[in-house]
């Protein structure tokens, strides 16, 4: 390694290194004169020499044992060309993923020269399938990061190593426009491609594939030919590797480049397109592409790049083929795009527009739209309506993806089965005649048509009865909340907060005080890379508890379709503690003890299951401290999506009797949150129903006559 190159780390890197929050690092900088001085960066984002930081942390006893993932991060930081190296390690990761458990475990023990020879030989073919890499010529300088990579793969699995490389590659992109499509949304978009016979298209194209989220969802649904392109080399490379890992049997072709200016699949005709195009990019090639043959519905104005992506997607479809695009809501109403929107509607190319709740995908403060498009078939009759669905009712609350899926997919299935006879759902979905959409503005925003058109469909007597029932539910929820909030005896501690000796979850696992179980998402291999025996009894009839079920404290709603077929499936037992593994920034991790009716369910992906030895650990005590905000912050990594490293969580070492007292308090707090959540939902449901009835003329205010 080049000894002259300094390894620089940010405050965020230091917080991960020490297992503390960023606020703690800031306090260290202010309060300790001997804290290492910045040697680079800016005033607002300084960088530090990693060796000096590690020495300072070690002297204070603040340097925990590195996990293999931490070692890989540090190894990348200490390499002079860490960004380029992270990209070139992707083929090595792919090669290591193909090995069996024993071969993986042997790799870190190889001598330096043998490890480099293995990497060169094993990646000779893999590199050709990863965009931006023309043969990964690993030098002796790369042996440290290479060894850290294979050690991380052997100890923590391929996915953990992939996440570390992705963290480093994200830094080089500046974080702009590189957000992954959340898996629930990607799955919904993929399901909109299912045909009337229930079959999923075999071939799917994503011309702005990012790291491959949508193509991975398509593979899970049944696609066997996956094609993608992304303008960022690092994104395209990650997509190629992630797809090879999650869909090893599929035919995969991923390229780097600008799809609009330099289409890697020019001339390709496919049956399906999924796309989450970049938003608001004004320099998309408007001048260069003014006479492009793809603009069958009109030349997109410079300020309407999304309509260029719409027509690019349609140009790749065979007649009758379908595309689903995630769009900013302004595209449905901006004046500059009204002529193209009108032509899409008039020709029958636009089949549906779905408005999603805020928080469904980045940017989280905007309610995005889904556009469902079909390449018109010259032999088929032009449809007379467009399906509009308003699924945005969830607002900023925790998203209920099963409910959103049911709303959208149910409306789409019924509309597609009988366009002429489709009646829709008042205020939610409707088939809007083309003539109504072709007004001067050609505004395709679902709420502006669905909520207006639903007035005539309101039934006053039914609405009044529903309002009465919802009021009853609200009163009961309010009584429950009042009863639980009556207890106010929470005595203070001594003059100073109590300080306990703590142990990490890793320590407790080694000591046998608890065990940790999890279920890998479909397509992800086990750590050993080998299939493991299935649990008994067989899957049939067992529900799956999902992360959303835990967050919303509702019954298990998942199915075995969400589970892998080549990995062990843990069954939930009484007194198990559940913790959500991932969360969005600004949201909290949820931990709780399983309910009696959840015993025997399968454990869904993105959940951590802690099974304590109840002779040593109280379950509710464990749940309460595992989910503590300061605890989670110290064990979390990531930017827009945060992942918790469970082994770094800490638990106080208290006698069992003291644990049980804390456990009873944490259980009461859980019941309080649950009651408050029920009351909030009941109040929202009542207010929405009454507002709809009053503004639609179906209900009258108190004191108003019936006439």
XYZ file of C-alpha atoms in Angstrom:
707
model
C 0.000 0.000 0.000
C 1.184 3.545 -0.674
C 2.379 4.746 2.712
C 2.363 8.382 1.626
C -1.412 8.469 1.175
C -3.406 9.528 4.205
C -6.606 7.657 4.971
C -9.252 10.276 5.637
C -12.446 9.718 7.608
C -15.417 11.971 8.291
C -17.291 12.468 11.555
C -19.851 9.949 10.327
C -17.071 7.398 9.748
C -15.741 8.039 13.259
C -19.193 7.481 14.768
C -19.409 4.089 13.015
C -15.851 3.248 14.030
C -16.492 3.984 17.719
C -20.092 2.747 17.821
C -21.449 6.114 19.010
C -23.727 8.807 17.606
C -22.493 11.712 15.484
C -23.483 14.053 18.310
C -21.022 12.229 20.579
C -18.237 12.756 18.057
C -19.096 16.473 17.946
C -18.900 16.609 21.747
C -15.491 14.945 21.698
C -14.223 17.539 19.235
C -15.394 20.417 21.434
C -14.507 19.068 24.867
C -11.172 17.307 24.313
C -8.187 19.408 23.294
C -6.234 16.291 22.314
C -8.828 15.135 19.793
C -7.083 14.828 16.399
C -7.191 18.024 14.349
C -8.791 17.985 10.878
C -6.342 17.564 8.023
C -8.752 18.074 5.133
C -12.335 18.621 4.067
C -14.207 21.840 4.835
C -15.195 23.772 7.932
C -18.630 22.161 7.890
C -17.415 18.699 6.885
C -13.838 18.162 8.091
C -11.857 14.974 7.540
C -9.341 13.318 9.870
C -6.430 10.921 9.643
C -7.800 7.485 10.421
C -4.677 6.270 12.254
C -4.704 9.304 14.559
C -8.389 8.819 15.261
C -7.977 5.111 15.993
C -5.066 5.831 18.348
C -7.118 8.460 20.226
C -10.128 6.138 20.513
C -7.958 3.230 21.616
C -6.286 5.307 24.348
C -9.727 6.180 25.745
C -11.071 2.637 25.499
C -13.603 3.777 22.885
C -12.474 1.521 20.060
C -14.671 -1.600 19.931
C -13.651 -4.752 18.142
C -14.102 -4.236 14.426
C -16.673 -6.335 12.644
C -15.613 -7.697 9.241
C -17.786 -4.992 7.638
C -15.953 -2.311 9.662
C -12.627 -3.741 8.582
C -13.696 -3.545 4.955
C -14.738 0.101 5.356
C -11.407 0.941 6.945
C -9.448 -0.980 4.304
C -11.178 1.004 1.564
C -10.500 4.281 3.377
C -6.800 3.502 3.730
C -6.350 2.852 0.013
C -5.283 5.841 -2.099
C -7.762 4.991 -4.888
C -10.592 3.819 -2.659
C -13.443 4.939 -4.934
C -12.069 3.184 -8.017
C -11.059 0.178 -5.936
C -14.589 -0.249 -4.546
C -15.844 -0.473 -8.126
C -13.174 -2.989 -9.116
C -13.901 -5.160 -6.078
C -17.408 -5.880 -7.398
C -16.253 -8.718 -9.706
C -14.306 -10.226 -6.794
C -17.447 -10.083 -4.673
C -19.359 -11.811 -7.454
C -16.689 -14.500 -7.739
C -16.650 -15.104 -3.974
C -20.439 -15.431 -3.974
C -20.209 -18.438 -6.286
C -18.054 -20.399 -3.830
C -19.195 -22.883 -1.247
C -18.830 -22.294 2.480
C -15.484 -24.045 2.930
C -13.938 -22.305 -0.080
C -15.115 -18.915 1.197
C -13.668 -19.516 4.637
C -10.320 -20.539 3.135
C -9.879 -17.372 1.051
C -8.903 -14.972 3.889
C -6.159 -17.376 4.965
C -4.365 -17.312 1.603
C -0.985 -15.628 1.324
C -0.961 -12.195 -0.314
C 0.317 -13.400 -3.673
C -2.079 -16.369 -3.722
C -5.046 -14.157 -2.906
C -4.181 -11.744 -5.723
C -3.764 -14.672 -8.157
C -7.167 -16.026 -7.141
C -8.776 -12.624 -7.679
C -7.224 -12.195 -11.114
C -8.198 -15.672 -12.227
C -11.683 -15.776 -10.707
C -12.715 -12.361 -12.032
C -11.396 -12.748 -15.578
C -14.861 -13.678 -16.832
C -16.934 -11.871 -14.186
C -15.453 -8.447 -15.017
C -16.826 -8.584 -18.558
C -20.373 -8.588 -17.166
C -19.838 -5.576 -14.878
C -20.098 -2.174 -16.634
C -17.114 0.161 -16.289
C -14.593 -2.599 -15.684
C -12.320 -3.784 -18.450
C -10.543 -6.521 -16.605
C -9.942 -6.065 -12.884
C -6.126 -6.117 -12.743
C -5.590 -6.407 -8.988
C -2.181 -5.174 -7.895
C -0.300 -5.912 -4.700
C -1.620 -2.607 -3.312
C -5.153 -4.047 -3.323
C -4.408 -7.078 -1.162
C -5.546 -5.422 2.103
C -9.012 -4.395 0.871
C -9.298 -7.655 -1.071
C -8.631 -9.701 2.062
C -11.097 -7.573 4.046
C -13.695 -8.181 1.337
C -13.427 -11.964 1.332
C -13.339 -11.994 5.151
C -16.560 -9.957 5.222
C -18.177 -12.301 2.690
C -17.140 -15.368 4.703
C -18.284 -13.949 8.066
C -21.260 -11.701 7.321
C -22.435 -12.788 3.886
C -22.415 -11.358 0.393
C -25.139 -8.794 1.051
C -23.246 -7.174 3.939
C -20.112 -6.831 1.814
C -22.169 -5.455 -1.066
C -23.685 -2.804 1.218
C -20.232 -1.597 2.300
C -19.058 -1.255 -1.301
C -22.305 0.538 -2.159
C -21.742 3.030 0.673
C -18.377 3.961 -0.764
C -19.612 4.131 -4.349
C -22.508 6.365 -3.312
C -20.060 8.993 -2.054
C -18.610 9.401 -5.554
C -22.047 10.088 -7.067
C -22.757 12.995 -4.703
C -25.967 11.272 -3.596
C -28.079 13.057 -6.244
C -30.593 10.970 -8.139
C -29.192 7.700 -6.814
C -32.052 6.624 -4.586
C -33.230 3.050 -4.822
C -36.881 2.363 -5.501
C -38.227 0.920 -2.211
C -38.961 -2.797 -2.479
C -42.725 -2.539 -1.722
C -43.143 0.054 -4.469
C -40.966 -1.924 -6.894
C -43.108 -5.005 -6.254
C -46.307 -3.014 -6.873
C -44.955 -1.654 -10.161
C -43.961 -5.153 -11.243
C -47.399 -6.589 -10.440
C -48.999 -4.020 -12.731
C -47.260 -5.852 -15.597
C -49.125 -9.122 -14.984
C -51.414 -9.912 -17.916
C -55.071 -10.922 -17.835
C -54.108 -14.613 -17.689
C -52.016 -14.011 -14.555
C -48.687 -14.428 -16.349
C -45.692 -12.154 -15.882
C -43.684 -11.028 -18.935
C -40.471 -12.953 -19.431
C -38.476 -9.941 -20.663
C -38.230 -6.575 -18.876
C -36.216 -3.450 -19.688
C -35.311 -0.617 -17.304
C -33.609 2.247 -19.187
C -32.728 4.105 -15.949
C -32.039 1.090 -13.767
C -30.005 2.624 -10.920
C -28.804 -0.254 -8.746
C -31.406 -2.630 -10.190
C -34.310 -2.443 -7.717
C -37.055 -2.654 -10.342
C -35.352 -5.392 -12.336
C -34.869 -7.398 -9.140
C -38.605 -7.099 -8.451
C -39.310 -8.243 -12.000
C -37.019 -11.249 -11.522
C -38.838 -12.173 -8.301
C -42.137 -11.989 -10.198
C -40.934 -14.333 -12.935
C -38.946 -12.389 -15.551
C -36.045 -14.361 -17.011
C -34.514 -11.712 -19.312
C -33.392 -8.538 -17.517
C -31.978 -5.557 -19.392
C -30.903 -2.273 -17.842
C -28.937 0.890 -18.499
C -27.872 3.738 -16.224
C -25.934 6.899 -16.877
C -23.766 6.387 -13.757
C -21.137 3.686 -14.148
C -21.163 2.899 -10.422
C -24.934 2.420 -10.465
C -24.906 0.217 -13.535
C -22.093 -1.886 -12.072
C -23.998 -2.403 -8.837
C -27.142 -3.327 -10.766
C -25.261 -5.962 -12.760
C -23.794 -7.509 -9.607
C -26.969 -7.366 -7.506
C -28.992 -8.977 -10.292
C -26.415 -11.719 -10.780
C -26.608 -12.425 -7.045
C -30.411 -12.328 -6.720
C -31.348 -13.886 -10.078
C -28.468 -16.191 -11.058
C -30.569 -18.122 -13.585
C -31.753 -15.035 -15.507
C -30.191 -13.660 -18.686
C -28.821 -10.270 -17.559
C -27.528 -7.422 -19.692
C -26.670 -4.111 -18.002
C -24.847 -1.192 -19.654
C -23.569 2.200 -18.554
C -24.547 5.252 -20.570
C -27.222 7.859 -21.258
C -30.292 5.992 -22.503
C -31.784 9.039 -24.204
C -28.618 10.166 -26.022
C -26.916 6.778 -26.472
C -29.405 3.933 -26.183
C -27.575 0.665 -25.498
C -30.661 -1.270 -26.637
C -31.484 0.665 -29.787
C -33.801 -1.377 -31.963
C -34.840 -3.671 -29.115
C -38.547 -4.507 -28.876
C -39.694 -5.890 -25.548
C -42.998 -6.726 -23.874
C -42.458 -4.780 -20.658
C -40.645 -1.731 -19.292
C -40.222 -0.676 -15.660
C -38.611 2.683 -14.974
C -38.021 5.239 -12.239
C -36.508 7.982 -14.425
C -34.430 10.879 -13.082
C -36.564 13.904 -12.199
C -36.154 17.483 -13.351
C -32.966 17.018 -15.417
C -33.182 19.914 -17.868
C -29.998 19.011 -19.751
C -31.374 15.754 -21.114
C -30.489 16.351 -24.772
C -33.432 18.418 -25.986
C -31.428 20.222 -28.680
C -29.570 17.133 -29.905
C -32.681 14.947 -30.084
C -35.165 17.420 -31.566
C -35.846 15.204 -34.609
C -35.625 11.836 -32.894
C -38.022 9.188 -34.208
C -39.055 8.232 -30.676
C -41.137 11.389 -30.271
C -44.282 9.891 -31.815
C -46.496 11.946 -29.477
C -44.658 15.250 -29.831
C -41.200 16.689 -29.173
C -40.788 16.940 -25.380
C -40.147 20.528 -24.211
C -36.833 21.121 -22.468
C -38.609 21.361 -19.111
C -40.462 18.055 -19.615
C -37.713 15.391 -19.509
C -40.107 12.858 -17.959
C -42.216 12.916 -21.136
C -39.057 12.032 -23.061
C -38.665 8.953 -20.842
C -42.333 8.071 -21.400
C -41.887 8.075 -25.169
C -38.511 6.330 -24.950
C -40.213 3.518 -23.021
C -43.119 3.293 -25.484
C -40.670 3.147 -28.392
C -39.166 -0.047 -26.949
C -42.517 -1.813 -26.537
C -44.108 -4.257 -28.941
C -47.772 -3.538 -29.779
C -49.776 -4.343 -26.664
C -46.648 -4.216 -24.489
C -46.878 -2.388 -21.184
C -44.687 0.069 -19.278
C -44.970 1.301 -15.686
C -43.120 4.514 -14.789
C -42.765 6.366 -11.494
C -43.398 10.053 -12.165
C -43.410 13.357 -10.268
C -46.997 14.659 -9.937
C -46.264 17.889 -11.814
C -45.953 15.936 -15.086
C -49.702 15.305 -14.941
C -50.570 19.020 -15.025
C -47.716 21.213 -16.295
C -48.799 23.485 -19.129
C -45.762 22.745 -21.294
C -46.619 19.061 -21.565
C -50.366 19.259 -22.206
C -50.151 18.539 -25.974
C -48.130 15.356 -25.452
C -50.441 14.267 -22.623
C -53.440 14.870 -24.874
C -51.951 12.743 -27.651
C -51.081 9.919 -25.227
C -54.667 9.914 -23.981
C -56.207 10.275 -27.452
C -54.224 7.372 -28.915
C -54.895 5.077 -25.944
C -51.222 4.882 -24.914
C -51.920 6.069 -21.354
C -53.979 3.425 -19.575
C -53.844 4.477 -15.906
C -52.512 7.103 -13.510
C -52.144 6.237 -9.817
C -51.360 8.811 -7.131
C -49.270 7.428 -4.248
C -48.994 8.656 -0.643
C -46.167 10.903 0.460
C -43.235 8.841 1.646
C -43.721 6.036 -0.885
C -40.360 6.881 -2.494
C -37.772 9.646 -2.592
C -38.458 12.583 -2.550
C -40.457 11.620 0.523
C -42.368 14.905 0.831
C -44.054 14.482 -2.562
C -46.888 12.138 -3.474
C -45.557 10.537 -6.670
C -47.601 9.060 -9.521
C -47.491 5.770 -11.384
C -48.197 5.923 -15.095
C -49.280 2.691 -16.787
C -48.723 2.851 -20.550
C -49.373 0.454 -23.410
C -48.072 0.535 -26.957
C -51.270 0.901 -29.027
C -52.127 -2.117 -31.147
C -53.252 -0.953 -34.618
C -55.648 -3.900 -34.805
C -57.332 -3.152 -31.455
C -60.055 -0.654 -30.623
C -58.871 2.524 -28.907
C -60.069 2.565 -25.278
C -62.597 5.243 -24.377
C -61.504 5.712 -20.764
C -58.416 6.019 -18.569
C -58.253 4.472 -15.094
C -57.452 7.014 -12.380
C -56.700 5.803 -8.845
C -56.165 8.022 -5.807
C -54.204 5.892 -3.327
C -52.741 8.910 -1.530
C -54.985 8.789 1.548
C -52.173 7.538 3.830
C -50.588 10.993 3.836
C -47.413 11.196 5.941
C -48.371 8.368 8.289
C -46.678 5.000 8.253
C -47.410 3.473 4.877
C -49.762 0.508 4.792
C -48.393 -1.205 1.704
C -50.808 -4.173 1.758
C -53.710 -1.698 1.717
C -52.089 0.377 -1.057
C -51.437 -2.772 -3.112
C -55.010 -3.936 -2.656
C -56.438 -0.534 -3.665
C -54.309 -0.199 -6.793
C -54.210 -3.796 -8.025
C -57.878 -4.474 -7.354
C -58.899 -1.391 -9.349
C -56.493 -2.280 -12.175
C -57.673 -5.906 -12.412
C -61.363 -5.021 -12.438
C -60.870 -2.199 -14.922
C -58.826 -4.334 -17.270
C -61.399 -7.163 -17.085
C -64.358 -4.922 -17.957
C -63.492 -1.383 -19.039
C -67.017 -0.535 -20.090
C -68.690 -1.946 -16.978
C -66.121 -0.724 -14.431
C -67.873 1.403 -11.789
C -64.865 2.084 -9.572
C -64.900 3.097 -5.919
C -66.224 6.535 -4.946
C -63.367 8.842 -4.034
C -60.741 6.174 -4.799
C -60.874 4.880 -8.373
C -62.823 5.488 -11.544
C -62.749 5.082 -15.310
C -62.688 8.649 -16.634
C -63.860 9.187 -20.238
C -61.196 10.449 -22.614
C -63.408 13.384 -23.524
C -63.347 14.560 -19.888
C -59.556 14.454 -19.814
C -59.072 16.326 -23.073
C -60.015 19.672 -21.598
C -57.765 22.659 -22.197
C -55.355 21.822 -19.346
C -55.345 18.008 -19.915
C -54.848 17.622 -16.169
C -54.349 13.933 -15.336
C -54.137 14.322 -11.533
C -56.410 11.540 -10.173
C -57.817 13.477 -7.203
C -59.116 16.284 -9.429
C -61.286 13.856 -11.369
C -62.065 11.041 -8.922
C -63.112 13.154 -5.960
C -65.192 15.456 -8.139
C -66.867 12.657 -10.057
C -67.684 10.713 -6.888
C -70.348 13.162 -5.629
C -73.088 11.501 -7.636
C -72.121 8.058 -6.325
C -72.384 8.954 -2.614
C -75.185 7.229 -0.681
C -76.311 9.451 2.228
C -77.921 6.720 4.387
C -74.919 4.398 4.047
C -72.494 7.223 4.786
C -74.419 8.210 7.928
C -74.388 4.609 9.182
C -70.649 4.268 8.510
C -70.006 7.543 10.350
C -71.912 6.277 13.385
C -69.889 3.037 13.425
C -66.585 4.892 13.107
C -67.549 7.252 15.927
C -68.119 4.200 18.136
C -64.648 2.887 17.292
C -63.145 6.293 18.040
C -64.848 6.520 21.448
C -63.589 3.044 22.397
C -60.051 3.877 21.266
C -60.160 7.121 23.266
C -61.298 5.258 26.409
C -58.458 2.742 26.021
C -55.931 5.538 25.616
C -57.276 7.416 28.647
C -57.087 4.288 30.816
C -53.492 3.576 29.814
C -52.366 7.178 30.333
C -53.795 7.350 33.859
C -50.623 5.832 35.357
C -48.220 8.684 36.067
C -45.962 7.377 38.849
C -42.521 7.456 37.256
C -40.131 8.380 40.089
C -36.855 10.155 39.259
C -33.521 8.433 39.664
C -30.801 9.921 41.871
C -29.214 13.289 41.156
C -27.535 11.778 38.117
C -28.910 9.249 35.619
C -28.017 5.691 36.501
C -25.100 4.178 34.662
C -24.979 0.435 34.011
C -22.389 -2.003 32.843
C -23.469 -3.170 29.421
C -22.780 -6.043 27.067
C -23.118 -6.102 23.306
C -25.494 -8.483 21.620
C -22.383 -10.154 20.199
C -21.217 -10.819 23.788
C -24.641 -12.196 24.767
C -24.689 -14.457 21.706
C -21.285 -15.856 22.595
C -22.418 -16.403 26.175
C -25.597 -18.217 25.123
C -27.919 -15.673 26.777
C -29.832 -15.300 23.528
C -29.828 -16.357 19.888
C -30.346 -14.246 16.782
C -32.409 -15.364 13.791
C -33.359 -13.670 10.533
C -34.817 -14.518 7.125
C -32.971 -13.450 3.988
C -35.087 -11.759 1.271
C -35.951 -13.972 -1.735
C -32.997 -14.622 -3.994
C -30.383 -13.858 -1.331
C -28.137 -16.781 -0.522
C -27.210 -17.880 2.960
C -23.850 -16.968 4.454
C -22.434 -20.310 3.492
C -23.740 -19.971 -0.030
C -25.321 -23.420 0.262
C -28.995 -24.382 0.629
C -30.045 -25.268 4.154
C -32.766 -27.767 5.152
C -36.325 -26.468 5.295
C -38.079 -26.303 8.680
C -40.785 -28.723 9.653
C -43.723 -28.688 9.252
C -44.029 -27.561 5.648
C -44.981 -24.034 4.590
C -48.625 -24.678 3.788
C -51.119 -22.558 5.705
C -48.609 -20.570 7.762
C -48.723 -16.764 7.512
C -45.587 -14.618 7.449
C -45.038 -11.750 9.883
C -43.600 -8.813 7.936
C -41.669 -5.739 9.069
C -44.726 -3.600 8.274
C -46.855 -5.847 10.497
C -44.457 -5.228 13.390
C -44.305 -1.459 12.803
C -48.096 -1.155 12.644
C -48.685 -3.811 15.336
C -51.130 -5.753 13.185
C -51.647 -9.488 12.502
C -49.331 -11.337 10.129
C -50.216 -10.381 6.556
C -47.332 -11.801 4.520
C -47.245 -14.910 2.364
C -44.595 -17.497 1.585
C -44.053 -15.765 -1.774
C -41.990 -13.206 0.159
C -39.666 -15.892 1.531
C -36.566 -17.537 0.028
C -36.724 -21.114 -1.150
C -33.103 -22.046 -0.401
C -32.637 -20.775 3.143
C -33.917 -21.718 6.620
C -37.247 -20.161 7.607
C -37.389 -19.378 11.339
C -40.705 -19.998 13.089
C -41.705 -17.423 15.698
C -42.037 -18.671 19.278
C -43.517 -17.210 22.427
C -41.351 -14.571 24.183
C -39.294 -13.922 21.064
C -38.275 -10.279 20.627
C -38.756 -8.715 17.189
C -36.768 -5.710 15.941
C -37.045 -3.977 12.563
C -33.694 -4.182 10.770
C -34.091 -1.159 8.486
C -35.786 2.212 8.804
C -36.035 5.535 7.025
C -34.194 8.524 8.451
C -36.479 10.325 10.908
C -38.334 7.134 11.877
C -37.665 4.952 14.885
C -36.822 1.295 15.135
C -39.679 -0.761 16.535
C -39.077 -3.605 18.980
C -41.640 -5.714 20.794
C -42.315 -9.163 22.166
C -44.421 -11.451 19.965
C -48.115 -11.817 20.707
C -49.661 -15.201 21.452
C -51.460 -15.348 18.090
C -48.166 -14.825 16.233
C -46.570 -18.012 17.556
C -45.875 -20.397 14.686
C -45.735 -17.714 11.980
C -42.797 -17.497 9.599
C -40.376 -14.622 10.178
C -40.417 -12.207 7.234
C -37.423 -10.386 5.698
C -35.976 -7.216 7.287
C -36.846 -8.410 10.803
C -34.405 -9.448 13.515
C -35.573 -12.103 15.963
C -33.882 -12.320 19.377
C -34.686 -15.454 21.372
C -33.608 -14.831 24.995
C -32.850 -17.417 27.641
C -35.629 -16.329 30.021
C -33.639 -17.546 33.022
C -31.182 -14.730 32.246
C -33.045 -12.111 30.167
C -36.565 -10.687 30.464
C -38.058 -10.353 26.910
C -39.689 -6.928 27.377
C -36.585 -5.587 29.140
C -34.553 -6.754 26.145
C -36.995 -5.198 23.649
C -37.008 -1.846 25.412
C -33.249 -1.400 25.576
C -32.566 -2.812 22.097
C -34.820 -0.141 20.547
C -33.443 2.761 22.632
C -32.681 5.669 20.296
C -29.102 6.160 21.459
C -28.491 2.424 21.182
C -29.815 2.193 17.624
C -27.896 5.303 16.492
C -24.647 3.777 17.678
C -25.284 0.559 15.743
C -26.778 2.034 12.553
C -25.270 2.613 9.119
C -26.678 4.132 5.948
C -28.071 7.415 4.649
C -31.678 7.542 3.378
C -32.244 3.934 4.452
C -30.632 3.016 7.774
C -29.642 -0.562 8.586
C -29.106 -1.728 12.172
C -26.130 -3.955 12.957
C -27.687 -6.095 15.737
C -24.380 -7.364 17.131
C -23.365 -3.837 18.130
C -26.505 -3.128 20.163
C -25.933 -2.968 23.912
C -27.966 -4.306 26.837
C -27.499 -3.377 30.529
C -26.328 -6.166 32.836
C -29.000 -6.201 35.574
C -30.388 -8.882 37.895
C -33.467 -10.657 36.540
C -35.772 -9.082 39.138
C -34.678 -5.579 38.086
C -35.054 -6.552 34.426
C -38.644 -7.613 35.055
C -39.507 -4.241 36.587
C -38.138 -2.461 33.536
C -39.830 -5.023 31.302
C -43.248 -4.271 32.818
C -42.685 -0.552 32.171
C -41.635 -1.114 28.559
C -44.677 -3.320 27.962
C -46.951 -0.573 29.291
C -45.315 1.960 26.972
C -45.891 -0.407 24.049
C -49.576 -0.687 24.948
C -49.777 3.110 25.223
C -48.274 3.575 21.745
C -50.611 0.958 20.297
C -53.685 2.615 21.813
C -52.561 6.037 20.573
C -52.035 4.613 17.088
C -55.554 3.112 17.079
C -57.074 6.390 18.268
C -55.172 8.344 15.625
C -56.361 6.064 12.837
C -59.939 6.107 14.111
C -59.942 9.917 14.278
C -58.476 10.168 10.774
C -61.062 7.736 9.375
C -63.951 9.615 11.006
C -62.702 13.007 9.831
C -62.131 11.821 6.274
C -65.551 10.153 5.978
C -67.388 13.141 7.432
C -65.465 15.574 5.252
C -66.347 13.540 2.163
C -70.014 13.427 3.199
C -70.273 17.117 4.038
C -68.466 18.417 0.962
C -70.262 15.932 -1.282
C -73.701 16.951 -0.016
C -74.497 13.505 1.434
C -74.318 14.550 5.118
C -75.612 17.623 6.913
C -74.056 19.494 9.864
C -75.482 19.145 13.370
C -78.559 21.313 13.876
C -79.363 21.367 10.155
C -82.740 20.093 9.007
C -82.998 17.092 6.738
C -84.554 19.106 3.957
